[in-house]
PDB file of C-alpha atoms in Angstrom:
ATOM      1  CA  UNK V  16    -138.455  25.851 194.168  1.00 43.00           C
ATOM      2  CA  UNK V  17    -137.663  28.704 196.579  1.00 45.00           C
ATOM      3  CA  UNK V  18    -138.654  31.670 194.453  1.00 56.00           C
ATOM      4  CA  UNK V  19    -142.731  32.113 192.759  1.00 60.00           C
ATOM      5  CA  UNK V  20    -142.692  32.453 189.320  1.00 62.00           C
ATOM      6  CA  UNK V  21    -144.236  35.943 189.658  1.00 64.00           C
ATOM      7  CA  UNK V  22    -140.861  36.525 191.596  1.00 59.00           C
ATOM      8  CA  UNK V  23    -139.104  35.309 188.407  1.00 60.00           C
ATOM      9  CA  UNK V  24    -141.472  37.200 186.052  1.00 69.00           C
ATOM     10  CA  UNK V  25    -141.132  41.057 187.751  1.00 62.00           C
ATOM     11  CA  UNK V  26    -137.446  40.514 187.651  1.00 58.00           C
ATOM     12  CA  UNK V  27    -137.264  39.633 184.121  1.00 69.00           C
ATOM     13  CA  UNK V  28    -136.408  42.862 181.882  1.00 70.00           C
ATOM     14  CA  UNK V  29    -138.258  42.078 179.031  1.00 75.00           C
ATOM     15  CA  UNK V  30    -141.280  42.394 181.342  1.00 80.00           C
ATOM     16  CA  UNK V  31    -140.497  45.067 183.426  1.00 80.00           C
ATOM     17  CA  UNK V  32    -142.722  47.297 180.681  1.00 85.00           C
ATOM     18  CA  UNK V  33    -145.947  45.050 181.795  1.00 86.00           C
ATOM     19  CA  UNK V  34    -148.120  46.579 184.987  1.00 87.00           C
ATOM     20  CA  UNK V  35    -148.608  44.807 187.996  1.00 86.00           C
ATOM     21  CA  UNK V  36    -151.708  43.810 187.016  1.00 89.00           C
ATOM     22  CA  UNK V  37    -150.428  42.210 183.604  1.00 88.00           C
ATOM     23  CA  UNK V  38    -147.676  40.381 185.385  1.00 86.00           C
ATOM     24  CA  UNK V  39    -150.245  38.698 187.928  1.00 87.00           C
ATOM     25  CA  UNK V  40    -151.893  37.620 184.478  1.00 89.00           C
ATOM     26  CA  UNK V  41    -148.803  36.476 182.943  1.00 86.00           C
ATOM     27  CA  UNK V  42    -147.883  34.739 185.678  1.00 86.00           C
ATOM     28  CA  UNK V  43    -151.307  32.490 185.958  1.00 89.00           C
ATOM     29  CA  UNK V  44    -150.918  31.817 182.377  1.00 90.00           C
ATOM     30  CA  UNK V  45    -146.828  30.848 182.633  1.00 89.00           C
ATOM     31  CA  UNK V  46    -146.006  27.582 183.855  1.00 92.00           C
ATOM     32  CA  UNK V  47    -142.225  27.149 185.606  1.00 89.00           C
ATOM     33  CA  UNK V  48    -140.132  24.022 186.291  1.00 92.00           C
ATOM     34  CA  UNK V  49    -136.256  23.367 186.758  1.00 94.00           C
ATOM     35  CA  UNK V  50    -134.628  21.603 183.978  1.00 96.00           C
ATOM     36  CA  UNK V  51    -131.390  19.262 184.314  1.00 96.00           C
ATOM     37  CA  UNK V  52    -128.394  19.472 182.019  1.00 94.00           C
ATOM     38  CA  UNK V  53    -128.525  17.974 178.538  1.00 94.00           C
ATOM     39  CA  UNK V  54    -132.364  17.699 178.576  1.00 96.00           C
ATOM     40  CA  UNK V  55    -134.002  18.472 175.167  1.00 97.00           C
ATOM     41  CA  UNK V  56    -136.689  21.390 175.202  1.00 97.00           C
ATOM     42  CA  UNK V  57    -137.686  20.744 171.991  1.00 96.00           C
ATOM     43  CA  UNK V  58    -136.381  19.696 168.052  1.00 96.00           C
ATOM     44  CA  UNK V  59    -137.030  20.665 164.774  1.00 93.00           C
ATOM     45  CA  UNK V  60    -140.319  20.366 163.598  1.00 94.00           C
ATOM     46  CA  UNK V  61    -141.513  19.921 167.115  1.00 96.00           C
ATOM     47  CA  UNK V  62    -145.163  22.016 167.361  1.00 95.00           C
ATOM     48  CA  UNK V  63    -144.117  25.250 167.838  1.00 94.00           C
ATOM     49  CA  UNK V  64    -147.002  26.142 170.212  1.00 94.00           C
ATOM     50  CA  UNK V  65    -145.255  28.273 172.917  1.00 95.00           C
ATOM     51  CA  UNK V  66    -142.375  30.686 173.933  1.00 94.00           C
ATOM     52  CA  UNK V  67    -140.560  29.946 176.778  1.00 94.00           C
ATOM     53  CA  UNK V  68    -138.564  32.815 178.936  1.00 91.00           C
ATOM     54  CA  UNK V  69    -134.750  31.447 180.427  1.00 92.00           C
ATOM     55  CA  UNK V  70    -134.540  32.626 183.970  1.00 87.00           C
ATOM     56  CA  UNK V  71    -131.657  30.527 185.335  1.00 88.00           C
ATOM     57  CA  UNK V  72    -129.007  28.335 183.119  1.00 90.00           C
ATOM     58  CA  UNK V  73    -128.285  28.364 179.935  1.00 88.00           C
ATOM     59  CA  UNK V  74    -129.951  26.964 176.416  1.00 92.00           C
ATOM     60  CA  UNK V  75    -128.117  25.952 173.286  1.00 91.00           C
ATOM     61  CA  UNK V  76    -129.968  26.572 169.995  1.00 91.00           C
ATOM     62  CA  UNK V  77    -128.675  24.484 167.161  1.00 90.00           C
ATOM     63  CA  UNK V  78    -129.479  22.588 164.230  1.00 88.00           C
ATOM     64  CA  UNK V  79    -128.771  19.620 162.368  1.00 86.00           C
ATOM     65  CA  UNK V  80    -127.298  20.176 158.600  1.00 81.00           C
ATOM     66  CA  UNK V  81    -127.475  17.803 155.402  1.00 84.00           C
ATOM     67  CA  UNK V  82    -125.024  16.325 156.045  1.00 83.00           C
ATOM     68  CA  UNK V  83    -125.938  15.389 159.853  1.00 84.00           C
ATOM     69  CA  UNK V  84    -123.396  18.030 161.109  1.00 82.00           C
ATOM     70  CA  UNK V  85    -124.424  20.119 164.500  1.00 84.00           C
ATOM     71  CA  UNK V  86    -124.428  24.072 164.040  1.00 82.00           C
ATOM     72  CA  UNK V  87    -124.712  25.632 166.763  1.00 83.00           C
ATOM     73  CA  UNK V  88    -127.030  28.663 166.026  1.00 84.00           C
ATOM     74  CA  UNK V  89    -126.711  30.639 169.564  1.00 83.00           C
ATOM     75  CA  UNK V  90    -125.854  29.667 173.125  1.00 82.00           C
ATOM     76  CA  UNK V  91    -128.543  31.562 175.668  1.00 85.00           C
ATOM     77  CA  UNK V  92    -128.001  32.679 178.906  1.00 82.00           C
ATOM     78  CA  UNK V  93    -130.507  34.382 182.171  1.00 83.00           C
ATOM     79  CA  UNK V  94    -133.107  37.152 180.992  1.00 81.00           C
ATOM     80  CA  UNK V  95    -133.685  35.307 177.164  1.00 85.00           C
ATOM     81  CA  UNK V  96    -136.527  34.877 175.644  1.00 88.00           C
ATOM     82  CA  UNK V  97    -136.613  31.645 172.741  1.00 92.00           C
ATOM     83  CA  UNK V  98    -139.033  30.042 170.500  1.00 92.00           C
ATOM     84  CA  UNK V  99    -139.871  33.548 170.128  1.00 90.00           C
ATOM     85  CA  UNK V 100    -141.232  32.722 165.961  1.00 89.00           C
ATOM     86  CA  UNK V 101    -144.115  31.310 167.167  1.00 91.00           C
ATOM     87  CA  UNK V 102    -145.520  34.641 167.587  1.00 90.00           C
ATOM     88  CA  UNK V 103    -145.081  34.730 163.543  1.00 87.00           C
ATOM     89  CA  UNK V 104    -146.860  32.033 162.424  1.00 85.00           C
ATOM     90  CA  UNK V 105    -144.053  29.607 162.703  1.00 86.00           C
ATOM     91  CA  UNK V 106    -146.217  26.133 163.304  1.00 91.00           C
ATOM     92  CA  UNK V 107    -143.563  23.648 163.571  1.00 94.00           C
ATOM     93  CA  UNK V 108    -140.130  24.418 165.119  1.00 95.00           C
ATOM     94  CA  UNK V 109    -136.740  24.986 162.771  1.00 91.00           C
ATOM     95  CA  UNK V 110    -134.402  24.551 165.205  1.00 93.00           C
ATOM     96  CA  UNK V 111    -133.081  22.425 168.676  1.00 96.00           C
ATOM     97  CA  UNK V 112    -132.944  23.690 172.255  1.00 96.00           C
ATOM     98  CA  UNK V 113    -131.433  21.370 174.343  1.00 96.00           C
ATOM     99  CA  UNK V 114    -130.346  23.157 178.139  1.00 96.00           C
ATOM    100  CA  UNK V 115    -126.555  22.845 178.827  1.00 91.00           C
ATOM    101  CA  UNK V 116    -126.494  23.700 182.163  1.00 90.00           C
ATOM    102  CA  UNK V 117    -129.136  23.182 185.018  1.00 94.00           C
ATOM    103  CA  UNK V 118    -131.999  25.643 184.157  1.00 94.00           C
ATOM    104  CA  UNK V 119    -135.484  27.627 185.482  1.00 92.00           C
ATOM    105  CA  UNK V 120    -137.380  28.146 182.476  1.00 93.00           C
ATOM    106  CA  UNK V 121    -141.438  29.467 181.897  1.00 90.00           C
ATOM    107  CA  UNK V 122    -143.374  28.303 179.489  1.00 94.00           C
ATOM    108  CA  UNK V 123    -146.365  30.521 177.984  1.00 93.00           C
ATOM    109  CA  UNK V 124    -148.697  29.669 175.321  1.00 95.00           C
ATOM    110  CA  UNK V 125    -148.337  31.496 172.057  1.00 94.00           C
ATOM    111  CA  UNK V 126    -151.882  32.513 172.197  1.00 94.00           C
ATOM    112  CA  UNK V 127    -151.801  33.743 175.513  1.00 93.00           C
ATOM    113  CA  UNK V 128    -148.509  35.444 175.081  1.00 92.00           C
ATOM    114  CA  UNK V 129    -149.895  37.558 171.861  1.00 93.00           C
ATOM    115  CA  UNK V 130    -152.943  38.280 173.796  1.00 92.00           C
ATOM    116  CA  UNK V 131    -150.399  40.288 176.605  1.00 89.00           C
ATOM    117  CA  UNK V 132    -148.649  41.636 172.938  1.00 91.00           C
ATOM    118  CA  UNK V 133    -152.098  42.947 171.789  1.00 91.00           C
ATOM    119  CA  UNK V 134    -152.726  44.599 174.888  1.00 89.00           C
ATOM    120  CA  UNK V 135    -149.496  46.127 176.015  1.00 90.00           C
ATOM    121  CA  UNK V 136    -148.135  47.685 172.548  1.00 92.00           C
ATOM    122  CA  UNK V 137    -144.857  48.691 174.889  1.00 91.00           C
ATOM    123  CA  UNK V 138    -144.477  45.220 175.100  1.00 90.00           C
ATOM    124  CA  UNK V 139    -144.956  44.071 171.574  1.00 91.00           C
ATOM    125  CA  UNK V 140    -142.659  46.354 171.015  1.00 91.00           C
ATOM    126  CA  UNK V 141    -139.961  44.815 173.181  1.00 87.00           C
ATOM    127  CA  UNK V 142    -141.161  41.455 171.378  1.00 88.00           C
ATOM    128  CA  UNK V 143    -140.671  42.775 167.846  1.00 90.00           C
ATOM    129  CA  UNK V 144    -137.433  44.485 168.790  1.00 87.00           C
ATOM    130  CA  UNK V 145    -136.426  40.897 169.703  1.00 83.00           C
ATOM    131  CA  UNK V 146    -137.255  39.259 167.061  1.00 85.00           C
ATOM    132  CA  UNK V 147    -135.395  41.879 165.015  1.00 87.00           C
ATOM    133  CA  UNK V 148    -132.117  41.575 166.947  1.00 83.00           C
ATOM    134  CA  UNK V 149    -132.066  38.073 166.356  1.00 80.00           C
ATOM    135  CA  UNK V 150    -132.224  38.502 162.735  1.00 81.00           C
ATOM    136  CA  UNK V 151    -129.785  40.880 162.800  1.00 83.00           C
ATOM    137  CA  UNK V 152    -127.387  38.923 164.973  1.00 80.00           C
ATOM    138  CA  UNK V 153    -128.256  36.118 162.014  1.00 77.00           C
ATOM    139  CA  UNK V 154    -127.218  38.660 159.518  1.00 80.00           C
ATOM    140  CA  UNK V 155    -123.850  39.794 161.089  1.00 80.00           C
ATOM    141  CA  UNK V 156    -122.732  35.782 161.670  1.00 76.00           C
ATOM    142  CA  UNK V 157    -123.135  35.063 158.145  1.00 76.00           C
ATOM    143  CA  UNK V 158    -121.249  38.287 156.805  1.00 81.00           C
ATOM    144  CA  UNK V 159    -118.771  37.238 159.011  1.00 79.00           C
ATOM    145  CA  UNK V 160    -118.308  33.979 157.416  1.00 79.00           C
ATOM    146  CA  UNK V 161    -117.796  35.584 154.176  1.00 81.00           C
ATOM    147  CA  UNK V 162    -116.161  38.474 155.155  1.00 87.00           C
ATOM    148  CA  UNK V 163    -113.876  37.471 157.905  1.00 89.00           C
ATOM    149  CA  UNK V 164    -111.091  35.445 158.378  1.00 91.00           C
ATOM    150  CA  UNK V 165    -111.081  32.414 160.766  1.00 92.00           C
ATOM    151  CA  UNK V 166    -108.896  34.090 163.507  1.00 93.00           C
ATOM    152  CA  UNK V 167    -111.049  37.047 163.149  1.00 92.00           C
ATOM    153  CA  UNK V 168    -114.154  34.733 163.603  1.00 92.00           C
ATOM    154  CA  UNK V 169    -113.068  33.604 166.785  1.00 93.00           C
ATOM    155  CA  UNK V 170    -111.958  36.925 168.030  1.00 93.00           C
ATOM    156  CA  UNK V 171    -115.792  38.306 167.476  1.00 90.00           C
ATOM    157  CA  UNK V 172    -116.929  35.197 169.265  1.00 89.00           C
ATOM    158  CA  UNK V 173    -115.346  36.187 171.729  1.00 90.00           C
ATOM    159  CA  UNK V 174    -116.126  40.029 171.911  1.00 89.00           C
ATOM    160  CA  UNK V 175    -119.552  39.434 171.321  1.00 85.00           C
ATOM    161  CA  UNK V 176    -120.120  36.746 174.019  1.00 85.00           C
ATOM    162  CA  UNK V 177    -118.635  38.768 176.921  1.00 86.00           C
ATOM    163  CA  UNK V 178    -120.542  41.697 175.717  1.00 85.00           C
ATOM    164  CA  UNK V 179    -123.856  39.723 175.688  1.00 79.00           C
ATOM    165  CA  UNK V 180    -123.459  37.144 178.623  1.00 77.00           C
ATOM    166  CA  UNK V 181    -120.662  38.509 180.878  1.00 83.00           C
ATOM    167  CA  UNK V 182    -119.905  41.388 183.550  1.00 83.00           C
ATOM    168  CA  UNK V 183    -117.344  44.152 184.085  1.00 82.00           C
ATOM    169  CA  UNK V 184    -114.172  43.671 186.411  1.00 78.00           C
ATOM    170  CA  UNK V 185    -114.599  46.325 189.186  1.00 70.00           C
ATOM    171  CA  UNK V 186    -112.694  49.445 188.625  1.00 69.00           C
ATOM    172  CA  UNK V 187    -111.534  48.040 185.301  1.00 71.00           C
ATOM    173  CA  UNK V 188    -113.545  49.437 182.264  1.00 71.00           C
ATOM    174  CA  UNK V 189    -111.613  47.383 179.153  1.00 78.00           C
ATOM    175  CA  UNK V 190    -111.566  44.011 180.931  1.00 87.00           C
ATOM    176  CA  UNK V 191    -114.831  41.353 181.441  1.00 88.00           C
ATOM    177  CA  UNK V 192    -115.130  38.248 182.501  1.00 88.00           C
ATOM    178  CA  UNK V 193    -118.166  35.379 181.030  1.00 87.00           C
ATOM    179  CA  UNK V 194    -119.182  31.824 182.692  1.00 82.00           C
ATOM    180  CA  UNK V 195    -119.012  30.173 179.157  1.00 74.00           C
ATOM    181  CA  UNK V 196    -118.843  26.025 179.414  1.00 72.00           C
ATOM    182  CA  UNK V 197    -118.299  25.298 176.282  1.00 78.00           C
ATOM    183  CA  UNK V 198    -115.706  23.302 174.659  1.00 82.00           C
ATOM    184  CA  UNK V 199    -113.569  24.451 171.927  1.00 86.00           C
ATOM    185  CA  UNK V 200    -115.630  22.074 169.668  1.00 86.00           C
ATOM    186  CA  UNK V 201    -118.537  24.137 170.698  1.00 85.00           C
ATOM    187  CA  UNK V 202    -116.997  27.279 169.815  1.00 88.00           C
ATOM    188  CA  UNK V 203    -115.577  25.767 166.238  1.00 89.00           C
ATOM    189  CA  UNK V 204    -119.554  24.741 165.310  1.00 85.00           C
ATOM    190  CA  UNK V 205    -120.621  28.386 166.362  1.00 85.00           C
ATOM    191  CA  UNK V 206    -117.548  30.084 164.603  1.00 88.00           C
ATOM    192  CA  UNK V 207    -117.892  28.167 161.337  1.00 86.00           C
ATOM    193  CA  UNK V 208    -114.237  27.055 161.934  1.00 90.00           C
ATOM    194  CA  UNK V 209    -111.970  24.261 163.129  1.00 91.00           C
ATOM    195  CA  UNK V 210    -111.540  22.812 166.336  1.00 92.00           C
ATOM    196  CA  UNK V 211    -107.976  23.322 165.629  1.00 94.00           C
ATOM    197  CA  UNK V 212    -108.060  27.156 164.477  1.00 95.00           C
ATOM    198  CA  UNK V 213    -110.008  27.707 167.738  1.00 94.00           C
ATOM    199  CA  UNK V 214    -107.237  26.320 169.600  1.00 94.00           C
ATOM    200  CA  UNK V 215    -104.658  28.174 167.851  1.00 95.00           C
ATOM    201  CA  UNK V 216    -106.397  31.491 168.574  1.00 95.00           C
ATOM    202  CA  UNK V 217    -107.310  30.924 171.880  1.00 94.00           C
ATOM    203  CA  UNK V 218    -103.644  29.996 172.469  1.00 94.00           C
ATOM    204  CA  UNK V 219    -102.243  32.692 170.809  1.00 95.00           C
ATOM    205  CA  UNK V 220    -104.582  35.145 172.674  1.00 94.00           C
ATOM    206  CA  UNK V 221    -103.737  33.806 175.827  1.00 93.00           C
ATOM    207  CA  UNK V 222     -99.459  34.161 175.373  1.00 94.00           C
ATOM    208  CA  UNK V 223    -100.301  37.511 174.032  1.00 94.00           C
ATOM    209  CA  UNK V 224    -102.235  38.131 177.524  1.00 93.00           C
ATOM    210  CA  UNK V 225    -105.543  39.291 176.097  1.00 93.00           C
ATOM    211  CA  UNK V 226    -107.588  36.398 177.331  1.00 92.00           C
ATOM    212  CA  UNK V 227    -107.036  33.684 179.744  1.00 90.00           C
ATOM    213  CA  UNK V 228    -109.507  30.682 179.166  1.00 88.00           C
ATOM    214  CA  UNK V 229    -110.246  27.670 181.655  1.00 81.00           C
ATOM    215  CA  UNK V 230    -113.179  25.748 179.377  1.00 73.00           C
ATOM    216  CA  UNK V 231    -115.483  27.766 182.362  1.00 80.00           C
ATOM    217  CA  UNK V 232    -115.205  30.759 181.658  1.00 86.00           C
ATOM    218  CA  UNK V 233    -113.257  33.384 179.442  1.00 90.00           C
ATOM    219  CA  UNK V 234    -111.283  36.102 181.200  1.00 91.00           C
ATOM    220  CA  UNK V 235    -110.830  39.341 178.603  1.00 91.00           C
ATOM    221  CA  UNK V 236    -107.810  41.644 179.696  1.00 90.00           C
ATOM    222  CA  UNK V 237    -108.171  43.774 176.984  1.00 89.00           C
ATOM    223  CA  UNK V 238    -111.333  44.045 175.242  1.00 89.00           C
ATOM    224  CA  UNK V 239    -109.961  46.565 172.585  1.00 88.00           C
ATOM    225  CA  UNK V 240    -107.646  44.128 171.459  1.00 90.00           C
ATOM    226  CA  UNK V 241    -110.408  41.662 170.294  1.00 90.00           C
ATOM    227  CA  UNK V 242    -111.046  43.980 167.538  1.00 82.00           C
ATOM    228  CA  UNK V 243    -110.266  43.856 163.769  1.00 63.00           C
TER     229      UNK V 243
END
């Protein structure tokens, strides 16, 4: 490991509202370690006994249905924060994080991370709004499968991933670019659609030149276009 964890921790937004002196604390109470590909953080009803803060790679959050079916709650990338409902009382987890692509993650104990939350109300503040995003990115997926046609599904998939996870193209304000790795079986589970409709979309998006897709990344010409 070539960078400290208090490296990792003062560059990390969420924290960037903690003092000096906090981060020092936060950083002898966070442990850090790299984690390969496809290695499970944690499953449901795992104790859910700390929150962990995704510096480097990325973190898929799913879970299993009924009827043994994956759904893929939310793929995270640099700068998240997960197991977050600890904080709430949540004793066992609800959910799977398994890290799909080689990762730098810190660990903090729940009880030490709401001691820095009792301390630093800016930063329970951050927490909360957190918390609340979440929820309200829960919220907008499920109007979406009522409300929303498959295509359209897809399309804010698509918007909303490039808006979270990617960057701009230099001197081009309507057009973005995202590292994605997923596979269009990935995208059906998160879309609530089939692997076939995601095909069709992404195909049709592509001969219209809106997107070009490579199954590593998504390449949005016209981000307008995504809409409606």
């Amino acid at each position: 490991m070539d960078k400290t964890k208090i490296w990792f921790l003062e560059n990390f937004s969420m924290l960037q509202v903690l003092t000096p002196e906090e981060i020092k604390m936060m950083d002898s109470m966070a442990s850090m370690r790299d984690v390969p590909k496809n290695q499970i953080l944690y499953f449901s009803e795992d104790s859910a006994n700390c929150v962990y803060l995704l510096k480097k790679g990325k973190v898929k959050i799913s879970k299993v249905s009924p009827d043994g079916r994956e759904v893929i709650l939310a793929i995270l990338g640099p700068g998240e924060v997960f197991g977050e409902l600890s904080i709430t009382g949540q004793d066992k987890r609800e959910e799977i994080a398994e890290v799909t692509e080689d990762a730098v993650i810190c660990k903090v104990d729940v009880h030490d991370f709401e001691s820095m939350m009792e301390h630093n109300p800016k930063f329970n503040l951050q927490v909360i709004k957190l918390i609340g995003f979440r929820l309200k990115k829960i919220q907008n997926r499920l109007e979406n499968v009522i409300f929303k046609t498959s295509e359209q599904r897809v399309k804010s998939f698509i918007k909303e991933t490039v808006l979270d996870l990617g960057r701009d193209i230099l001197g081009e304000d309507n057009q973005k670019v995202v590292e994605l790795r997923l596979t269009q079986e990935d995208i059906s589970k998160l879309t609530a659609t089939s692997r076939q409709t995601v095909t069709t979309v992404f195909s049709d998006l592509e001969k219209k030149g809106i997107i070009k897709y490579d199954r590593r990344r998504i390449f949005v010409r016209d981000m307008k276009a995504l809409d409606g």
